[in-house]
XYZ file of N, CA and C in Angstrom:
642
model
N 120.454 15.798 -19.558
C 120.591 17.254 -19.532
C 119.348 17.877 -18.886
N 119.580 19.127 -17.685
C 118.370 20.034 -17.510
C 117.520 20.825 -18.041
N 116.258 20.770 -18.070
C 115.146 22.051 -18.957
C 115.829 22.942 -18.663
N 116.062 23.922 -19.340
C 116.404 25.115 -19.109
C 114.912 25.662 -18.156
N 115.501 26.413 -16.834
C 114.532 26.960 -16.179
C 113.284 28.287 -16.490
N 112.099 28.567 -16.134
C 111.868 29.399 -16.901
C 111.617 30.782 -16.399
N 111.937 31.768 -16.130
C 111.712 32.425 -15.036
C 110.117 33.228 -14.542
N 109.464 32.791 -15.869
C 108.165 33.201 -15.247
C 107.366 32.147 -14.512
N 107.365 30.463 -14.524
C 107.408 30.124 -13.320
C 107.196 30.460 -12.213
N 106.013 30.543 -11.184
C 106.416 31.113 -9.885
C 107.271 30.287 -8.618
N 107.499 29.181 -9.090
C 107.919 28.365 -7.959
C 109.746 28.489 -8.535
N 109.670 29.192 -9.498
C 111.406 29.269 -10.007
C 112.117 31.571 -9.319
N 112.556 30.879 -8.906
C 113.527 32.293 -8.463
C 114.801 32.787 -8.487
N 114.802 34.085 -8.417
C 115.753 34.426 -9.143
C 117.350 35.096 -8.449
N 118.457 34.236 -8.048
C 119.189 34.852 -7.142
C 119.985 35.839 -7.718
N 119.902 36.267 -8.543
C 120.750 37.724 -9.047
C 121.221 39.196 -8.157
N 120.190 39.104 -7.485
C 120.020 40.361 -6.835
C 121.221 40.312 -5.748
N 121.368 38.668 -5.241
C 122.413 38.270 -3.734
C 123.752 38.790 -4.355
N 124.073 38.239 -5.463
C 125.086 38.311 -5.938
C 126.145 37.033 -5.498
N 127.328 37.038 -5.755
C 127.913 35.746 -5.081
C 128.628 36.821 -3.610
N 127.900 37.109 -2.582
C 128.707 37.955 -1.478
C 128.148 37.051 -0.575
N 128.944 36.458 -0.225
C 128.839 35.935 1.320
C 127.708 36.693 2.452
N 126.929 36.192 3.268
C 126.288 36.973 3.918
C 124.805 37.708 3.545
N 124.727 37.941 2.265
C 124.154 38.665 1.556
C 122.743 37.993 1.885
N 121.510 38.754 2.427
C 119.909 38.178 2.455
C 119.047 38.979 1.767
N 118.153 37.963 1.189
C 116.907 38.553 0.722
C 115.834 37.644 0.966
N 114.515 38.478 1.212
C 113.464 37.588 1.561
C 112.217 38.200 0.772
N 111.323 36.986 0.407
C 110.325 37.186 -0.706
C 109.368 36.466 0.349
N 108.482 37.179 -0.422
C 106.942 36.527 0.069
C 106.103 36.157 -1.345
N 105.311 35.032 -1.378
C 104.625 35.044 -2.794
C 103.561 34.401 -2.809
N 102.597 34.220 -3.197
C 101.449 33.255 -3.397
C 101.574 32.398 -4.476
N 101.335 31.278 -4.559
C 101.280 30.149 -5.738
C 99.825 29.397 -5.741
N 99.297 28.992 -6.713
C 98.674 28.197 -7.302
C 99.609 26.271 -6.980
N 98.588 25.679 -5.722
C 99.425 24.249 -6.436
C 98.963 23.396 -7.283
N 100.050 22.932 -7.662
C 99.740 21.761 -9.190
C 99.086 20.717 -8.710
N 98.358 20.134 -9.662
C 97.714 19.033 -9.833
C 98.378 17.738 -10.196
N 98.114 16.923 -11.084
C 98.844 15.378 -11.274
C 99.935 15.892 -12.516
N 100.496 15.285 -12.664
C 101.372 14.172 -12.465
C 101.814 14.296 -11.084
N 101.923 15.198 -10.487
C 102.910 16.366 -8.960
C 102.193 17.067 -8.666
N 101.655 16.009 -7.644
C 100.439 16.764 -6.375
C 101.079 17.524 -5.313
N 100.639 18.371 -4.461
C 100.850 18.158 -3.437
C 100.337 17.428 -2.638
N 101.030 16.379 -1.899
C 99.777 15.639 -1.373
C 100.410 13.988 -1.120
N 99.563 13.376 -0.848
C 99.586 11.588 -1.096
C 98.113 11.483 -1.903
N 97.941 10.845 -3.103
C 97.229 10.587 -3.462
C 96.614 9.541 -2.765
N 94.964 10.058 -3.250
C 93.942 9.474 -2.587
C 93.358 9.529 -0.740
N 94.547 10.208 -0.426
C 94.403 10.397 0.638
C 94.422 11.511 1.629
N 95.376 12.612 1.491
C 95.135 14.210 1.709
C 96.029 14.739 1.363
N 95.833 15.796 0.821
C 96.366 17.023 0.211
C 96.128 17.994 -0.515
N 97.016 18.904 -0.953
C 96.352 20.241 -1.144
C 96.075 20.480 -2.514
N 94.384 20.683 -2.410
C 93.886 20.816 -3.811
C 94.461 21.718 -5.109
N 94.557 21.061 -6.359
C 94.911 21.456 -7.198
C 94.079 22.835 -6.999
N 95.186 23.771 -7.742
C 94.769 25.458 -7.696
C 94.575 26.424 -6.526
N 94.609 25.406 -5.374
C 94.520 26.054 -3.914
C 95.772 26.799 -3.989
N 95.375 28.113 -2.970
C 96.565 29.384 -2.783
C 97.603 28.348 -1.675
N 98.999 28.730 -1.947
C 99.943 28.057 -1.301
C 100.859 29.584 -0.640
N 101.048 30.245 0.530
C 102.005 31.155 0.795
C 103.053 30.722 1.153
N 103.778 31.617 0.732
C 105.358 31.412 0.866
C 105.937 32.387 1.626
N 106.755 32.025 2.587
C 107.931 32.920 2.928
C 108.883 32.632 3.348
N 110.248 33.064 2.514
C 111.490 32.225 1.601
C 112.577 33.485 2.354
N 113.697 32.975 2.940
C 114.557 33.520 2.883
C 115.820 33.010 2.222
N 116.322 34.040 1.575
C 117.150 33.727 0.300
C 118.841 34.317 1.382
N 119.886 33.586 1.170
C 121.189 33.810 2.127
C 121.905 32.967 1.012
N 123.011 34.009 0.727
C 124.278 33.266 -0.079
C 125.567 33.529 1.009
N 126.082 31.801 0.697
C 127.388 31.430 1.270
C 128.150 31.070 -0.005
N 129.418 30.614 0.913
C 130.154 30.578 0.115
C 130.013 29.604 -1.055
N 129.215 28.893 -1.015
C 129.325 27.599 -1.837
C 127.949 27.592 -2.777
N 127.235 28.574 -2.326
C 125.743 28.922 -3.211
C 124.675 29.595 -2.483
N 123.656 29.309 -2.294
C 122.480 29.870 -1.775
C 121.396 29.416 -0.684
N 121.762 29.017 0.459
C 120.997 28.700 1.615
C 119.334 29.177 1.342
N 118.423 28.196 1.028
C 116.767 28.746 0.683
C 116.321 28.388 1.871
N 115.420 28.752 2.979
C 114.826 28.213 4.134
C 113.315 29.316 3.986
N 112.411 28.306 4.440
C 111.150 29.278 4.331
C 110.334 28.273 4.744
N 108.910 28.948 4.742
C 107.645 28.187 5.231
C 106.696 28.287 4.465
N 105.766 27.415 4.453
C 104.410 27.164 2.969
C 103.055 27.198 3.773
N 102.412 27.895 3.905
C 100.676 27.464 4.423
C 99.991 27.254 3.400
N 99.100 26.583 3.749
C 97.936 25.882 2.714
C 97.063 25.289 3.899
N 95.903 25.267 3.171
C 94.822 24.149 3.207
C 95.060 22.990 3.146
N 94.761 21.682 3.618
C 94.796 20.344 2.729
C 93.219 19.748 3.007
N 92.691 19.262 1.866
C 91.604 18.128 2.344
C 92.003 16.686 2.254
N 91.360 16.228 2.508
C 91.201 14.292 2.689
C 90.327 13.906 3.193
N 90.339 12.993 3.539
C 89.102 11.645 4.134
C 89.816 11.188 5.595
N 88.849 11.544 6.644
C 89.061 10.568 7.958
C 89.319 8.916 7.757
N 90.413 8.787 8.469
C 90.326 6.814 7.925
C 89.916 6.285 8.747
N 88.951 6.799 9.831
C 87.908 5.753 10.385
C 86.516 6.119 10.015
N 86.510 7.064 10.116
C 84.618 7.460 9.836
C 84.778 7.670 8.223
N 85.784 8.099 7.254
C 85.422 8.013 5.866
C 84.887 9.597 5.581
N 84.670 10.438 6.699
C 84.316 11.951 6.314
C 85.347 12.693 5.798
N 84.879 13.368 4.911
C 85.490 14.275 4.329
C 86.010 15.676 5.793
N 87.597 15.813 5.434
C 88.123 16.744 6.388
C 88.699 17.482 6.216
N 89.258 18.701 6.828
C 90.126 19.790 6.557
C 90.996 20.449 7.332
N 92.113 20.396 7.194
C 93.242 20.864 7.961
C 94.556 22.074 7.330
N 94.681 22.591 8.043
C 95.634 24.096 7.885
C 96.780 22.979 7.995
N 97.802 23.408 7.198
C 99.142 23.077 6.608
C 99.723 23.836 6.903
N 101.349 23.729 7.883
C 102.446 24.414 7.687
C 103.762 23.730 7.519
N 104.373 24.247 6.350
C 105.347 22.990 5.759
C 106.890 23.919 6.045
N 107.478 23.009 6.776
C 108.958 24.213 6.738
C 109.768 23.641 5.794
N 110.797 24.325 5.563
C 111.861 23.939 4.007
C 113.117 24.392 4.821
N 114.183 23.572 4.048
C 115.672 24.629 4.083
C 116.415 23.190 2.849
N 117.066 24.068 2.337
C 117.717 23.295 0.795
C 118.522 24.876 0.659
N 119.625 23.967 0.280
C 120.911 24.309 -0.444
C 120.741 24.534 -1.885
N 121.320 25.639 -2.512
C 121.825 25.211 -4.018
C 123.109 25.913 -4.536
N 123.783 24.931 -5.134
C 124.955 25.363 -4.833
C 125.174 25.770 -6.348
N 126.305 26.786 -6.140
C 127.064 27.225 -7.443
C 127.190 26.031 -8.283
N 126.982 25.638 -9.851
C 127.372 24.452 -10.309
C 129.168 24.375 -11.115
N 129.878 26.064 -10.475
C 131.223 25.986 -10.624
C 132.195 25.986 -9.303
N 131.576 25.548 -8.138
C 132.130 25.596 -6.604
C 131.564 24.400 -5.991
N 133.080 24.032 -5.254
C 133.170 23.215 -4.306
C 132.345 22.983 -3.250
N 132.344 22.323 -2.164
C 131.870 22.154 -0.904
C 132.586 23.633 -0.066
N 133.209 23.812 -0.294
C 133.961 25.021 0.637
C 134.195 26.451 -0.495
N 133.443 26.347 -1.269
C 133.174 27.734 -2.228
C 134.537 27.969 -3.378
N 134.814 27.051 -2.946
C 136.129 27.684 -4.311
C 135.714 26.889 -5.326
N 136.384 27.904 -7.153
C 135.972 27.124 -7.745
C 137.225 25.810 -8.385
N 135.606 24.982 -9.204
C 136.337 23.832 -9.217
C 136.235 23.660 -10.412
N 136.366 22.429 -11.174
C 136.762 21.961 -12.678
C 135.059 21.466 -12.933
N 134.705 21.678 -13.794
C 133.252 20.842 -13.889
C 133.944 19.029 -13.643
N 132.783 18.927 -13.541
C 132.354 17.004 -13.390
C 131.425 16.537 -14.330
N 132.214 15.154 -13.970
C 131.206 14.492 -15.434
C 130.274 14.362 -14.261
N 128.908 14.238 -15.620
C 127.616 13.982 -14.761
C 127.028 12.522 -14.032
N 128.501 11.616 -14.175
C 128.586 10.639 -13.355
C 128.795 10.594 -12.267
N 129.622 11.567 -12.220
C 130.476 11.643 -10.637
C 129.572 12.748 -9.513
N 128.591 12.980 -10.029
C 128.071 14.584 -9.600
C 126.947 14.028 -8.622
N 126.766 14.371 -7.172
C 125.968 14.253 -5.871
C 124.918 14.002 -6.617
N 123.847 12.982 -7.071
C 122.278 13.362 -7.373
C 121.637 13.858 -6.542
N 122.460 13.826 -4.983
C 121.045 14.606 -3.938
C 121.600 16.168 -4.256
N 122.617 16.298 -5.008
C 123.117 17.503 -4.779
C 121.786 18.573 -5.761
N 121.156 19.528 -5.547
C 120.755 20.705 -6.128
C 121.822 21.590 -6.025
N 121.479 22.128 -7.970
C 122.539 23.537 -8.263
C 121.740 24.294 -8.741
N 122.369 25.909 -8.498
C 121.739 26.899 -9.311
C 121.644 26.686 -10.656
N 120.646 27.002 -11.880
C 120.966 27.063 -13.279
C 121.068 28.611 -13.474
N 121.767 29.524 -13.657
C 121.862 30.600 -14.460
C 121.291 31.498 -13.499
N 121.846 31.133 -12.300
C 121.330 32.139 -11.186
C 120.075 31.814 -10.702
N 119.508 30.770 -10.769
C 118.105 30.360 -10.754
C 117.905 29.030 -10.165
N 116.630 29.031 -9.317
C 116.485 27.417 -9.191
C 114.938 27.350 -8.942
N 114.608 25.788 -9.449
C 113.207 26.065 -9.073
C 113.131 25.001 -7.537
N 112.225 25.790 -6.923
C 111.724 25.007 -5.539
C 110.440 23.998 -5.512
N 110.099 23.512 -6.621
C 109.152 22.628 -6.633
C 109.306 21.502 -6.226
N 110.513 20.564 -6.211
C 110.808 19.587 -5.900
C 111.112 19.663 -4.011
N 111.746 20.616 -3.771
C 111.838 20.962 -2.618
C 110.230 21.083 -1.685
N 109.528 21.938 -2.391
C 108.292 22.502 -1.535
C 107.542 21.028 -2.057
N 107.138 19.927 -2.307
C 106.328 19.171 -2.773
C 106.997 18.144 -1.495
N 108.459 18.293 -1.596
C 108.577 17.319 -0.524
C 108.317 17.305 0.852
N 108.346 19.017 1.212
C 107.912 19.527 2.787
C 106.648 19.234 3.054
N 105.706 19.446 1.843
C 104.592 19.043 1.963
C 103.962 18.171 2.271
N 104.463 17.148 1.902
C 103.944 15.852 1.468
C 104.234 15.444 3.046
N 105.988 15.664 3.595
C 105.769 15.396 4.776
C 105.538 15.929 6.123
N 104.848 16.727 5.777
C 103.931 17.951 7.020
C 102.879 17.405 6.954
N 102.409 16.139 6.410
C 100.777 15.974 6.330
C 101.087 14.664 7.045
N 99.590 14.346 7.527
C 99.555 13.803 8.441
C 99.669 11.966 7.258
N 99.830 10.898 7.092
C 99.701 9.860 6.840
C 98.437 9.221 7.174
N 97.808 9.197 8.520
C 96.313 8.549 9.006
C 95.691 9.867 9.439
N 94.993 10.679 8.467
C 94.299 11.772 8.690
C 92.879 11.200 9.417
N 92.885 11.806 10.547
C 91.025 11.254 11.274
C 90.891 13.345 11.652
N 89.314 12.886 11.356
C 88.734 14.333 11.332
C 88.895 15.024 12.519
N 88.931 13.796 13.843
C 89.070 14.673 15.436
C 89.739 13.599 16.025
N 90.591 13.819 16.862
C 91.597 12.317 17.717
C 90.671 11.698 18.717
N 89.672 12.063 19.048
C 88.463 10.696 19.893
C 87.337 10.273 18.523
N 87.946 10.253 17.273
C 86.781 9.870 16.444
C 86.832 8.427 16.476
N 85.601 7.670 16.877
C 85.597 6.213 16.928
C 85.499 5.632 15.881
N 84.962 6.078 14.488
C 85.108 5.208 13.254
C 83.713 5.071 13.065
N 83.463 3.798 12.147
C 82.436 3.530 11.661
C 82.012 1.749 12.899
N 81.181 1.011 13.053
C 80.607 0.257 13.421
C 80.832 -0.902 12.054
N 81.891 -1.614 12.946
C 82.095 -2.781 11.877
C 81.236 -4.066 11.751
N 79.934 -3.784 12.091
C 78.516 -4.741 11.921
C 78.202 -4.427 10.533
N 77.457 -3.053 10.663
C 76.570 -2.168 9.690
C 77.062 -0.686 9.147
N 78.014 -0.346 9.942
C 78.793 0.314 8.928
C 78.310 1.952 9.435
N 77.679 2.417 10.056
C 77.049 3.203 11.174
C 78.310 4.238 11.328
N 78.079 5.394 11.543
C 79.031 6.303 11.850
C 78.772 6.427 13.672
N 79.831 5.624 14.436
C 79.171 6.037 15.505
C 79.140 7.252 16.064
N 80.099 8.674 15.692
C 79.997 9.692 16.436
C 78.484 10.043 16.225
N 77.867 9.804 15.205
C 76.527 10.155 15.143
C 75.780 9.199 15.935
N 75.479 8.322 16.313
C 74.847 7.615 17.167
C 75.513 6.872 18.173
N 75.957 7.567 19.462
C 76.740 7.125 20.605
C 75.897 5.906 21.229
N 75.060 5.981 21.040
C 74.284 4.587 22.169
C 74.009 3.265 21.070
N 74.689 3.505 19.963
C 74.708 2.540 19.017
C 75.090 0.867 19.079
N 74.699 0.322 19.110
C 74.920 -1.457 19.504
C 74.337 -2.360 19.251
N 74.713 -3.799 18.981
C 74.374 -4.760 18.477
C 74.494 -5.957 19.679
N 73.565 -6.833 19.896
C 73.433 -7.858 20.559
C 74.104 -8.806 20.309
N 75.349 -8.984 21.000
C 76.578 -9.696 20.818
C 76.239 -11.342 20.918
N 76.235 -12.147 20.157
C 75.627 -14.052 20.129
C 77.315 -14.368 20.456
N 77.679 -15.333 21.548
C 78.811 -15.520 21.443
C 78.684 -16.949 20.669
N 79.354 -16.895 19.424
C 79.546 -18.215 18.412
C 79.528 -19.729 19.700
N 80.442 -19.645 20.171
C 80.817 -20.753 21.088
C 79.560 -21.575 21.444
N 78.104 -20.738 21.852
C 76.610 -20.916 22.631
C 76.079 -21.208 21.560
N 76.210 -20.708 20.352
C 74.930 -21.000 19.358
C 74.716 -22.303 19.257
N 75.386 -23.032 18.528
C 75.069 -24.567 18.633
C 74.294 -25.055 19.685
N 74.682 -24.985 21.106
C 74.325 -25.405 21.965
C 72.761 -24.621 22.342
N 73.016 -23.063 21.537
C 71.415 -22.944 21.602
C 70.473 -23.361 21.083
N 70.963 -23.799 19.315
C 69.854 -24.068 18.714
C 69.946 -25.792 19.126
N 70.567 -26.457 19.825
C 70.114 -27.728 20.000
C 69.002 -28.237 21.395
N 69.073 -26.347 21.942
C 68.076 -26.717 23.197
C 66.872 -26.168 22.251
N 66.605 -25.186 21.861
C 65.536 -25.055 21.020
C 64.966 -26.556 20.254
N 66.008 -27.116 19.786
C 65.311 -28.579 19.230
C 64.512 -28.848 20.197
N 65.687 -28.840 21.209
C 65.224 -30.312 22.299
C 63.703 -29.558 22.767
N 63.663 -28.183 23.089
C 62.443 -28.211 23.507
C 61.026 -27.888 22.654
N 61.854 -28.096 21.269
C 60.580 -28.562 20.200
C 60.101 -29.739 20.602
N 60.640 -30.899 20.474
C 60.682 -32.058 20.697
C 59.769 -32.260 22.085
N 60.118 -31.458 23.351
C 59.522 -31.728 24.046
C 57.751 -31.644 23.978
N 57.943 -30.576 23.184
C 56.253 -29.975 22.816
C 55.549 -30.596 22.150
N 56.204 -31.616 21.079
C 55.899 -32.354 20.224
C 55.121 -33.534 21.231
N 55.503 -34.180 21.689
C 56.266 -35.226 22.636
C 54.477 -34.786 23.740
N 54.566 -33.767 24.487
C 53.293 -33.019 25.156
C 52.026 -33.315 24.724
N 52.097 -32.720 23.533
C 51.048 -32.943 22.520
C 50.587 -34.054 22.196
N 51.446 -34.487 21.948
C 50.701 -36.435 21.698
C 50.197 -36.976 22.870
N 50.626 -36.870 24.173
C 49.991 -37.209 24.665
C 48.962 -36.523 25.084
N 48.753 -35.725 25.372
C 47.488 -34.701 25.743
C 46.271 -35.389 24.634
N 46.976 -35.664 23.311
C 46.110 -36.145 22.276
C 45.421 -37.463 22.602
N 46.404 -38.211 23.172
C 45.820 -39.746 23.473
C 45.118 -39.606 24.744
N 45.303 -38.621 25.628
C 43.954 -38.635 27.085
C 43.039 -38.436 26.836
N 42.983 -37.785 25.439
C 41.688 -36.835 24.742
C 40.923 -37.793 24.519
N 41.496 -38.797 23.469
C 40.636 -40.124 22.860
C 40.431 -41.406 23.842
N 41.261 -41.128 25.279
C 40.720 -42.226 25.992
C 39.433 -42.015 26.716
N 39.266 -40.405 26.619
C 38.495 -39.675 27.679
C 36.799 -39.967 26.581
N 37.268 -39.702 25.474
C 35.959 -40.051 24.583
C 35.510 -41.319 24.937
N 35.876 -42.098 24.370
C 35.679 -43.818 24.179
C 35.090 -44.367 25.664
């Protein structure tokens, strides 16, 4: 069974005014507060719009025959994190909507019908409750997908430097002296060899020394 809706709610509205007349428009404008967890706006951990941030609305309300055509647009703020450099970022949000809700005593084609068991009943379907519906489920989903998935702070941001970890937009001439693995071995076995040679030098230089005495 549904919560009964509540109408002071701001994300719940109220179609009374349309009446059931075909044709009939009304349009609201409103500011909201968005929610926090359990029902972010957002992808957690990754960007979206801060709990308590102002959310605008502007909703046009149109009844057909079969219920109430809602279409409107949401601005907001969102923050997140760049996923290459790891900076904190910020981007303007515009989320569009359009959702149906239909009479829960009318058909697909507006006439009415017999109730249904709540087996048989569309789950994608949204209905009015008591002239009312709330748009939270609706506006959370525009949201969520108006935002970007791989938020980076600017589209030429190069990331971080996967040596040392370096932000390179901050240091463009940034670089590391590339050892190609393949050479090392073969370097440190000439380094032996020309230990060895020095070694090898030395001794004798040592023995001309003591022939030169004697």
């Amino acid at each position: 069974m549904s919560t009964r809706l509540d109408h002071r709610n701001p994300l719940v509205f109220d179609t009374h005014e349309l009446g059931r007349r075909p044709g009939a428009l009304q349009r609201v404008t409103r500011t909201i507060d968005a929610p926090g967890a359990p029902s972010p706006f957002g992808i957690d951990g990754v960007v979206g719009v801060p709990e308590g941030a102002p959310v605008d609305l502007e909703i046009r309300l149109e009844s057909v025959m079969e219920g109430v055509l809602v279409t409107g647009t949401a601005r907001a703020s969102a923050e997140g994190e760049c996923v290459r450099c790891l900076e904190p970022l910020e981007l303007e949000l515009d989320a569009d909507f359009q959702e149906m809700f239909s009479y829960p005593d009318a058909d697909d084609r507006g006439r009415t019908a017999e109730p249904a068991d709540d087996a048989e009943e569309d789950e994608d379907r949204l209905f009015l409750e008591d002239g009312m519906f709330d748009l939270e489920p609706v506006l959370r989903d525009a949201v969520v997908l108006a935002l970007p998935m791989q938020p980076v702070c600017q589209d030429d941001c190069e990331g971080l430097c996967s040596e040392c970890g370096v932000r390179l937009a901050d240091d463009p001439d940034h670089h590391h002296d590339a050892v190609d693995i393949r050479w090392a071995a073969l370097q440190g076995l000439a380094e032996s060899a020309k230990g060895g040679e020095k070694d090898e030098m030395s001794g004798a230089e040592a023995g001309v020394d003591e022939k030169q005495e004697k």
